[in-house]
Amino acid sequence: MVWLNVMPAFVSGGPLIAILVLLAILIIIAIANIKIVPQAKVYVIERLGSFHEEWHTGPHCLIPFFDRVARTVSIKEQVVDFKPQPVITKDNVTMQIDTVVFFQITDAKQYTYGVERPMAAIENLTATTLRNIIGELELDATLTSRDVINTKITAILDQATDRWGIKVNRVELKNILPPREIQDAMEKQMKAERERREKILQAEGEKKSAVLVAEGEKESKILRAEADKESQILQAQAQQQAMLLRAEAVRQQKILEAEGEAEAIQKTQQALAESIEKLNASSPNAQVIQLKSLEAFAKAANGQATKIIIPSEIQGLAGLTTALKAIATDDQPKA
């Protein structure tokens, strides 16, 4: 009975409740279609199955039943590490090389509609490009030319992926793994090379040591020779100076002797002149003159002469004395 009583009231309020329910549904749908795009994200919007627009950072609203988010694209730089790929070098050596690709999506529309499975496409493109580049290089060049290979792969991938809305910033060769026998041969070669360099360095060290020892001996001999030369020069100079001093001393001695002899002769002549003058002043007679002559001949006989000629007449002696007197008188200075 109670249910029967409530039914008329519910039926009478049915349109209002339906309107409220409809409004609630519309509000829920509107809220569900409000989208907030986060930073570094791009939403690709399709309307009725075809591309409509790209939504960037900020709030946006979809038209219900007409619009949908076809794809959410990250525009941050991404890193993909691809598994090792078998490649063959120019000298027919098979090796495994794995690569790391750094890329960034620049066009969300081309990235969404340009290629199916973009990562698989980039991986396959990287593998084929790597095979082409390595196929032109020999093993040694492959191991030592990583920068060249990285630059070539980056340029080729960037050009190929441009139509997909992808920018390849960098490609790096992570590992280069030659076959085990090649690795063993390379290790032996490196060991031999290190031993060769060790021997070369040792030989160069011994050579430099011998050169330094020889240069030291040479410089030592040169210094000793220079020292001997300077010593001989100093000795010669000392001897020369000594000879000069001795010669100077002899010269001075001779000069003094000559001056002494001259002075003695002068004094003797002066004394003789004075004696003759005194003799003349005293007016000696013939007997005194003869006596003086005899004294003179006595002195001459006591000398070093081996022969003495004596005049036969004493008057000759007197005449000789008179001549000596005249000579002494002439030698006196005139007033």
PDB file of N, CA and C in Angstrom, residues 279 284-298 313-319 321:
ATOM      1  N   LEU A 279     201.069  71.702  -8.890  1.00  0.00           N
ATOM      2  CA  LEU A 279     202.476  71.552  -9.255  1.00  0.00           C
ATOM      3  C   LEU A 279     202.977  72.777 -10.024  1.00  0.00           C
ATOM      4  N   PRO A 284     207.886  73.888  -9.994  1.00  0.00           N
ATOM      5  CA  PRO A 284     208.880  72.833  -9.684  1.00  0.00           C
ATOM      6  C   PRO A 284     210.090  72.972 -10.618  1.00  0.00           C
ATOM      7  N   ASN A 285     211.235  72.509 -10.126  1.00  0.00           N
ATOM      8  CA  ASN A 285     212.455  72.536 -10.917  1.00  0.00           C
ATOM      9  C   ASN A 285     212.564  71.258 -11.699  1.00  0.00           C
ATOM     10  N   ALA A 286     213.642  71.108 -12.419  1.00  0.00           N
ATOM     11  CA  ALA A 286     213.817  69.943 -13.303  1.00  0.00           C
ATOM     12  C   ALA A 286     213.967  68.676 -12.508  1.00  0.00           C
ATOM     13  N   GLN A 287     214.594  68.716 -11.344  1.00  0.00           N
ATOM     14  CA  GLN A 287     214.764  67.507 -10.552  1.00  0.00           C
ATOM     15  C   GLN A 287     213.422  66.970 -10.052  1.00  0.00           C
ATOM     16  N   VAL A 288     212.508  67.852  -9.641  1.00  0.00           N
ATOM     17  CA  VAL A 288     211.173  67.409  -9.160  1.00  0.00           C
ATOM     18  C   VAL A 288     210.402  66.762 -10.287  1.00  0.00           C
ATOM     19  N   ILE A 289     210.527  67.358 -11.489  1.00  0.00           N
ATOM     20  CA  ILE A 289     209.783  66.800 -12.624  1.00  0.00           C
ATOM     21  C   ILE A 289     210.308  65.433 -12.965  1.00  0.00           C
ATOM     22  N   GLN A 290     211.625  65.295 -12.889  1.00  0.00           N
ATOM     23  CA  GLN A 290     212.207  63.985 -13.181  1.00  0.00           C
ATOM     24  C   GLN A 290     211.758  62.969 -12.136  1.00  0.00           C
ATOM     25  N   LEU A 291     211.712  63.419 -10.860  1.00  0.00           N
ATOM     26  CA  LEU A 291     211.285  62.516  -9.792  1.00  0.00           C
ATOM     27  C   LEU A 291     209.848  62.060 -10.015  1.00  0.00           C
ATOM     28  N   LYS A 292     208.965  62.949 -10.391  1.00  0.00           N
ATOM     29  CA  LYS A 292     207.565  62.592 -10.642  1.00  0.00           C
ATOM     30  C   LYS A 292     207.442  61.655 -11.828  1.00  0.00           C
ATOM     31  N   SER A 293     208.315  61.884 -12.780  1.00  0.00           N
ATOM     32  CA  SER A 293     208.269  60.992 -13.947  1.00  0.00           C
ATOM     33  C   SER A 293     208.645  59.593 -13.559  1.00  0.00           C
ATOM     34  N   LEU A 294     209.679  59.492 -12.725  1.00  0.00           N
ATOM     35  CA  LEU A 294     210.085  58.168 -12.269  1.00  0.00           C
ATOM     36  C   LEU A 294     208.965  57.500 -11.468  1.00  0.00           C
ATOM     37  N   GLU A 295     208.230  58.265 -10.656  1.00  0.00           N
ATOM     38  CA  GLU A 295     207.097  57.696  -9.891  1.00  0.00           C
ATOM     39  C   GLU A 295     206.007  57.211 -10.839  1.00  0.00           C
ATOM     40  N   ALA A 296     205.796  57.959 -11.914  1.00  0.00           N
ATOM     41  CA  ALA A 296     204.770  57.541 -12.877  1.00  0.00           C
ATOM     42  C   ALA A 296     205.164  56.275 -13.558  1.00  0.00           C
ATOM     43  N   PHE A 297     206.456  56.172 -13.945  1.00  0.00           N
ATOM     44  CA  PHE A 297     206.878  54.924 -14.583  1.00  0.00           C
ATOM     45  C   PHE A 297     206.868  53.767 -13.619  1.00  0.00           C
ATOM     46  N   ALA A 298     207.084  54.032 -12.347  1.00  0.00           N
ATOM     47  CA  ALA A 298     207.019  52.954 -11.342  1.00  0.00           C
ATOM     48  C   ALA A 298     205.601  52.425 -11.222  1.00  0.00           C
ATOM     49  N   GLU A 313     216.282  59.221 -22.334  1.00  0.00           N
ATOM     50  CA  GLU A 313     216.705  60.427 -21.660  1.00  0.00           C
ATOM     51  C   GLU A 313     215.627  60.886 -20.704  1.00  0.00           C
ATOM     52  N   ILE A 314     216.028  61.342 -19.616  1.00  0.00           N
ATOM     53  CA  ILE A 314     215.075  61.805 -18.607  1.00  0.00           C
ATOM     54  C   ILE A 314     214.409  63.094 -19.027  1.00  0.00           C
ATOM     55  N   GLN A 315     215.124  63.818 -19.988  1.00  0.00           N
ATOM     56  CA  GLN A 315     214.495  65.039 -20.467  1.00  0.00           C
ATOM     57  C   GLN A 315     213.215  64.702 -21.200  1.00  0.00           C
ATOM     58  N   GLY A 316     213.232  63.507 -21.837  1.00  0.00           N
ATOM     59  CA  GLY A 316     211.977  63.098 -22.505  1.00  0.00           C
ATOM     60  C   GLY A 316     210.835  62.943 -21.513  1.00  0.00           C
ATOM     61  N   LEU A 317     211.152  62.454 -20.351  1.00  0.00           N
ATOM     62  CA  LEU A 317     210.112  62.322 -19.322  1.00  0.00           C
ATOM     63  C   LEU A 317     209.635  63.680 -18.877  1.00  0.00           C
ATOM     64  N   ALA A 318     210.606  64.588 -18.792  1.00  0.00           N
ATOM     65  CA  ALA A 318     210.177  65.941 -18.414  1.00  0.00           C
ATOM     66  C   ALA A 318     209.288  66.540 -19.468  1.00  0.00           C
ATOM     67  N   GLY A 319     209.678  66.254 -20.732  1.00  0.00           N
ATOM     68  CA  GLY A 319     208.815  66.758 -21.802  1.00  0.00           C
ATOM     69  C   GLY A 319     207.427  66.123 -21.767  1.00  0.00           C
ATOM     70  N   THR A 321     205.886  65.081 -19.111  1.00  0.00           N
ATOM     71  CA  THR A 321     205.149  65.678 -17.985  1.00  0.00           C
ATOM     72  C   THR A 321     204.623  67.040 -18.371  1.00  0.00           C
TER      73      THR A 321
END
